[in-house]
XYZ file of C-alpha atoms in Angstrom:
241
model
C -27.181 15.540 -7.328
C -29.970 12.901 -5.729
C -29.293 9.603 -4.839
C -31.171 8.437 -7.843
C -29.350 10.510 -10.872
C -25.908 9.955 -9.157
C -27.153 5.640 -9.319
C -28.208 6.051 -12.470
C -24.961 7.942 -13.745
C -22.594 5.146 -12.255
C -24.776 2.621 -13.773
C -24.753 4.454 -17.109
C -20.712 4.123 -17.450
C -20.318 0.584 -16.132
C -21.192 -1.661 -19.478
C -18.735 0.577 -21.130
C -15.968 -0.339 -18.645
C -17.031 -3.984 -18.684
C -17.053 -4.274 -22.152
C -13.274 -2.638 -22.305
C -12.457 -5.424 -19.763
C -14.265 -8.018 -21.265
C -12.433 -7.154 -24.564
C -8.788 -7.284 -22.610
C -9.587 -11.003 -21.487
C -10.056 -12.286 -24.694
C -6.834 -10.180 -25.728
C -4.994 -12.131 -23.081
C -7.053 -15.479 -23.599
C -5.620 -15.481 -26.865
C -1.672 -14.459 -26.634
C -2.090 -17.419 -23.520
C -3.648 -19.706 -25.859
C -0.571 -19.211 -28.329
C 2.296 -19.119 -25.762
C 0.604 -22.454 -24.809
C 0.819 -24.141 -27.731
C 4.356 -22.857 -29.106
C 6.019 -23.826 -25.294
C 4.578 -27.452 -25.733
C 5.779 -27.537 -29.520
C 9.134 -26.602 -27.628
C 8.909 -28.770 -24.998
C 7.687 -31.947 -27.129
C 10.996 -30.674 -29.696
C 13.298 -31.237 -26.530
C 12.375 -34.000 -25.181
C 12.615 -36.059 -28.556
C 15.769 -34.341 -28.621
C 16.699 -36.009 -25.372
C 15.364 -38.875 -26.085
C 17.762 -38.978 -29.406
C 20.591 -38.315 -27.147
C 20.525 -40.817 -24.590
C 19.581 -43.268 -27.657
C 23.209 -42.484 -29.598
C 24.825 -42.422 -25.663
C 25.662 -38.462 -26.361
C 23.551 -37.966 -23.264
C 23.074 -39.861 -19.621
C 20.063 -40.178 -17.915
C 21.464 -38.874 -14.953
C 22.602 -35.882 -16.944
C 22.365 -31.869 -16.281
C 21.514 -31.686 -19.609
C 18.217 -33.725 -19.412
C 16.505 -30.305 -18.385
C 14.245 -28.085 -20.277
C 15.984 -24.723 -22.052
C 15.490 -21.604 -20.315
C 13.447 -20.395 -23.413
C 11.115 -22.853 -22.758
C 11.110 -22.164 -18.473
C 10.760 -18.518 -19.694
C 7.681 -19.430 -21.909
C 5.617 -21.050 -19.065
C 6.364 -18.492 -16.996
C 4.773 -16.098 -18.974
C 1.645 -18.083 -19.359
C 1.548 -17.754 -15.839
C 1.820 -14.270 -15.552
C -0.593 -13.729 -18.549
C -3.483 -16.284 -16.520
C -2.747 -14.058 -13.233
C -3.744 -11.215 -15.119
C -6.930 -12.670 -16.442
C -7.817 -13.861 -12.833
C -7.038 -10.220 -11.966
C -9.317 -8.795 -14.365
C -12.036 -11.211 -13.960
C -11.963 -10.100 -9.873
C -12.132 -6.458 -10.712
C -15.333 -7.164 -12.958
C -16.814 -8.977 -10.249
C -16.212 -6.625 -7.679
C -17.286 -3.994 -10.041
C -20.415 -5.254 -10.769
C -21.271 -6.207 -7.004
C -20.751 -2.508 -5.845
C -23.516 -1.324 -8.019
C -25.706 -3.924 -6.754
C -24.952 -2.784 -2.887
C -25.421 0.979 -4.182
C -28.952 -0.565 -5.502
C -29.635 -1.995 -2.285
C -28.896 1.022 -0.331
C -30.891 3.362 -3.111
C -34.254 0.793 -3.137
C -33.757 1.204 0.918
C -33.678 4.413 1.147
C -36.245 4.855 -1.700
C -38.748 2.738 0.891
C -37.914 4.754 4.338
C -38.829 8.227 1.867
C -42.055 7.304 0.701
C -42.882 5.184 4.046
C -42.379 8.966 5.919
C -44.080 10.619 3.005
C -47.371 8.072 3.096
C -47.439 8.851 6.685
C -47.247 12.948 6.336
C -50.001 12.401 4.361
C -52.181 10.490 6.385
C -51.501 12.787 9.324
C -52.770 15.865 7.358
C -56.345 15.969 7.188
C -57.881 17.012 3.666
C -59.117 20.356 3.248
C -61.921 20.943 1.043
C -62.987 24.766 2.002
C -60.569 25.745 -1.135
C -61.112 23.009 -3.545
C -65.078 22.772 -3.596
C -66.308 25.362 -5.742
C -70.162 27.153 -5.054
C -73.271 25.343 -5.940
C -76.934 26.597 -5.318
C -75.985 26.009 -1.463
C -74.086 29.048 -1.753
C -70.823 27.725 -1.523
C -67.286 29.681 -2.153
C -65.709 29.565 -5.983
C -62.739 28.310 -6.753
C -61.881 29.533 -9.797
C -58.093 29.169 -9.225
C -57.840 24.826 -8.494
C -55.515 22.791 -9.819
C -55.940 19.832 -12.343
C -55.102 17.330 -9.821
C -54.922 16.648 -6.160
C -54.098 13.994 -3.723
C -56.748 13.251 -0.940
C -56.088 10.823 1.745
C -59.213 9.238 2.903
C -61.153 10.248 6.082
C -59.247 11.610 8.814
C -61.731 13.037 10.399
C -62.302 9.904 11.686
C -59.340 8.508 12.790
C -59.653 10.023 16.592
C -60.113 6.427 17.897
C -57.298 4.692 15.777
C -53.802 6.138 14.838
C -54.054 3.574 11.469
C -53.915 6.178 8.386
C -56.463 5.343 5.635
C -54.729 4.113 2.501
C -55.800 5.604 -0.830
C -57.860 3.890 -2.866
C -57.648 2.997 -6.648
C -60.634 1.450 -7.510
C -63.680 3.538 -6.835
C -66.052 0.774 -6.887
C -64.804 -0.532 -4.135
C -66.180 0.866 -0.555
C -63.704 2.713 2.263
C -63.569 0.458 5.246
C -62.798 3.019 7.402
C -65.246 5.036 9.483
C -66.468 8.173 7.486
C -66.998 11.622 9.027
C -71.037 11.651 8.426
C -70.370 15.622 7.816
C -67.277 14.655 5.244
C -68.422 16.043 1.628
C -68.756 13.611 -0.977
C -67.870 14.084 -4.659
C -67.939 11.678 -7.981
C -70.809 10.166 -9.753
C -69.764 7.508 -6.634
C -70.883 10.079 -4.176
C -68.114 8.917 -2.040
C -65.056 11.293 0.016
C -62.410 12.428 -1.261
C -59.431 10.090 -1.793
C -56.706 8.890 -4.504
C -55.841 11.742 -7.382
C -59.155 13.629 -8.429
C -59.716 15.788 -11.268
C -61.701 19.188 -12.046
C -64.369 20.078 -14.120
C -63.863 23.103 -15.822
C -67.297 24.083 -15.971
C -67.783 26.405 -13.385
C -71.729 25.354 -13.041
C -70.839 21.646 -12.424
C -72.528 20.675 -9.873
C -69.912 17.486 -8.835
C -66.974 19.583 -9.693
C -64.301 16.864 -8.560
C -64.096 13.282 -9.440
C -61.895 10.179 -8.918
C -59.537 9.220 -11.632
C -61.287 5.706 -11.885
C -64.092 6.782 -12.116
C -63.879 8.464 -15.246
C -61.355 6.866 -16.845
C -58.592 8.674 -16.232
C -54.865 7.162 -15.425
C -52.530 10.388 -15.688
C -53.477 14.256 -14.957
C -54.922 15.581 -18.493
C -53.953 18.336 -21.008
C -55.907 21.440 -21.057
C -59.399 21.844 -19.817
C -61.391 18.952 -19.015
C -65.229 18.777 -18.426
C -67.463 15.604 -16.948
C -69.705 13.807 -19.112
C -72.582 15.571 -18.077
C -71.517 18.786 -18.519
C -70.362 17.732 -22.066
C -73.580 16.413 -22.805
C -75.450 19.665 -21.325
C -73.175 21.788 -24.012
C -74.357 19.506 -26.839
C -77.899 19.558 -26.036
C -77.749 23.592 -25.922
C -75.811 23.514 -29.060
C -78.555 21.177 -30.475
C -81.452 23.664 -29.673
C-alpha cells in the first residue's frame, strides 16, 4: 500500500471515530449537567436544614454536624470524575486529529521530493523523436505503432552550456526562452519543438503528425482516433467531390 491510499484510508475512518466521541461528550455533558443540579438541590436542602437547626438551638455553630452528608460529598465527586473524563476525551480528539495533520505534512513532503526527482529525470533525458515522427515526402521512417500522448521536455540539446532543465510549457503561444537546437524538429501549426503533452494524428499522410495540447484545444489525452483540423477538412472536401 502507497503512502497516499494508506493517508487516505486513515483519513477515511477518522470522522467516524470523532463523531462516536463527539457523541460520548454530550452523553457525559448531560449526566454532569444533572448530577449538578440535583447535588446543589441537596446542598441548598441542607443548609436550610442547618440553618433551621441552629435557629430552634438543636444545632451549634461550632457543631460536627454543620457538614454536608456524604451523599452529597459523593455527588460532587462524581461530577468530578465525569468532567475528567470529558477533558480526557476532548485530549484524545485533539491529539487524534493533529496526527493526521503531521501524516499530511509528511505525505505533501514527500509528495514534493518525488516529483522534484521526477521533473529532474526528465529534464536530464533528452527527447527522442527518431520513433515518434512518422515519414513525410522527406522520406522519413513510419510510425505506425505511437501512442496517443507523450511528454516532451523542451530542448536539451541545448543545455551543454547550462545544467538549468527547460520547464514544460502550457501555453503554446508563448515562446521557449531557452536556446533551441537549430537542427531540433519542429511540430504544431506553432512550428515550434517538442514540449508539454502532444497528441497524434491518426492520419498517416499528415504532414504535422504531432501537436501541442494547447494548441488544439485539448486538456486530457482523447478517446479513440483523433485527426487535425486539416486533415478533417481534407476528408470532407474528398467526400464533397
Amino acid at each position: 500500500m502507497s503512502v497516499s491510499d494508506e493517508f487516505q484510508a486513515n483519513i477515511e475512518a477518522l470522522p467516524n471515530i470523532l463523531q462516536r466521541k463527539y457523541a460520548l461528550l454530550r452523553d457525559l455533558d448531560k449526566s454532569l449537567q444533572e448530577i449538578q443540579k440535583q447535588n446543589e438541590q441537596r446542598c441548598e436542602q441542607e443548609i436550610d436544614d442547618m440553618k433551621r437547626g441552629i435557629k430552634s438551638g438543636s444545632i451549634t455553630p461550632n457543631s460536627s454536624l454543620l457538614k454536608l452528608s456524604d451523599d452529597a460529598v459523593d455527588e460532587q465527586k462524581h461530577a468530578i470524575r465525569i468532567a475528567d473524563e470529558k477533558v480526557a476525551l476532548a485530549v484524545q480528539a485533539y491529539d487524534l486529529v493533529d496526527t493526521h495533520i503531521q501524516q499530511l505534512d509528511q505525505y505533501l513532503k514527500k509528495f514534493d521530493e518525488d516529483l522534484r526527482r521526477e521533473r529532474d529525470t526528465m529534464a536530464a533525458t533528452p527527447p527522442n523523436h527518431d520513433n515518434n515522427v512518422k515519414a513525410g515526402k522527406s522520406g522519413e521512417t513510419s510510425n505506425r505503432g505511437r501512442k496517443k500522448t507523450r511528454l516532451a521536455t523542451a530542448t536539451a540539446a541545448a543545455a551543454s552550456a547550462s545544467a538549468t532543465a527547460a520547464t514544460t510549457a502550457a501555453n503554446t503561444s508563448m515562446e521557449l526562452d531557452l536556446p533551441v537546437d537549430p537542427n531540433e524538429p519542429t511540430y504544431c501549426f506553432c512550428n515550434q519543438v517538442s514540449y508539454g503533452e502532444m497528441v497524434a494524428c491518426d492520419n498517416p499522410d499528415c504532414k504535422i503528425e504531432w501537436f501541442h495540447y494547447g494548441c488544439v484545444g485539448l486538456k486530457e489525452q482523447p478517446k479513440g482516433k483523433w485527426y487535425c483540423s486539416e486533415c478533417v477538412g481534407g476528408q470532407r472536401r474528398r467526400k464533397t467531390r
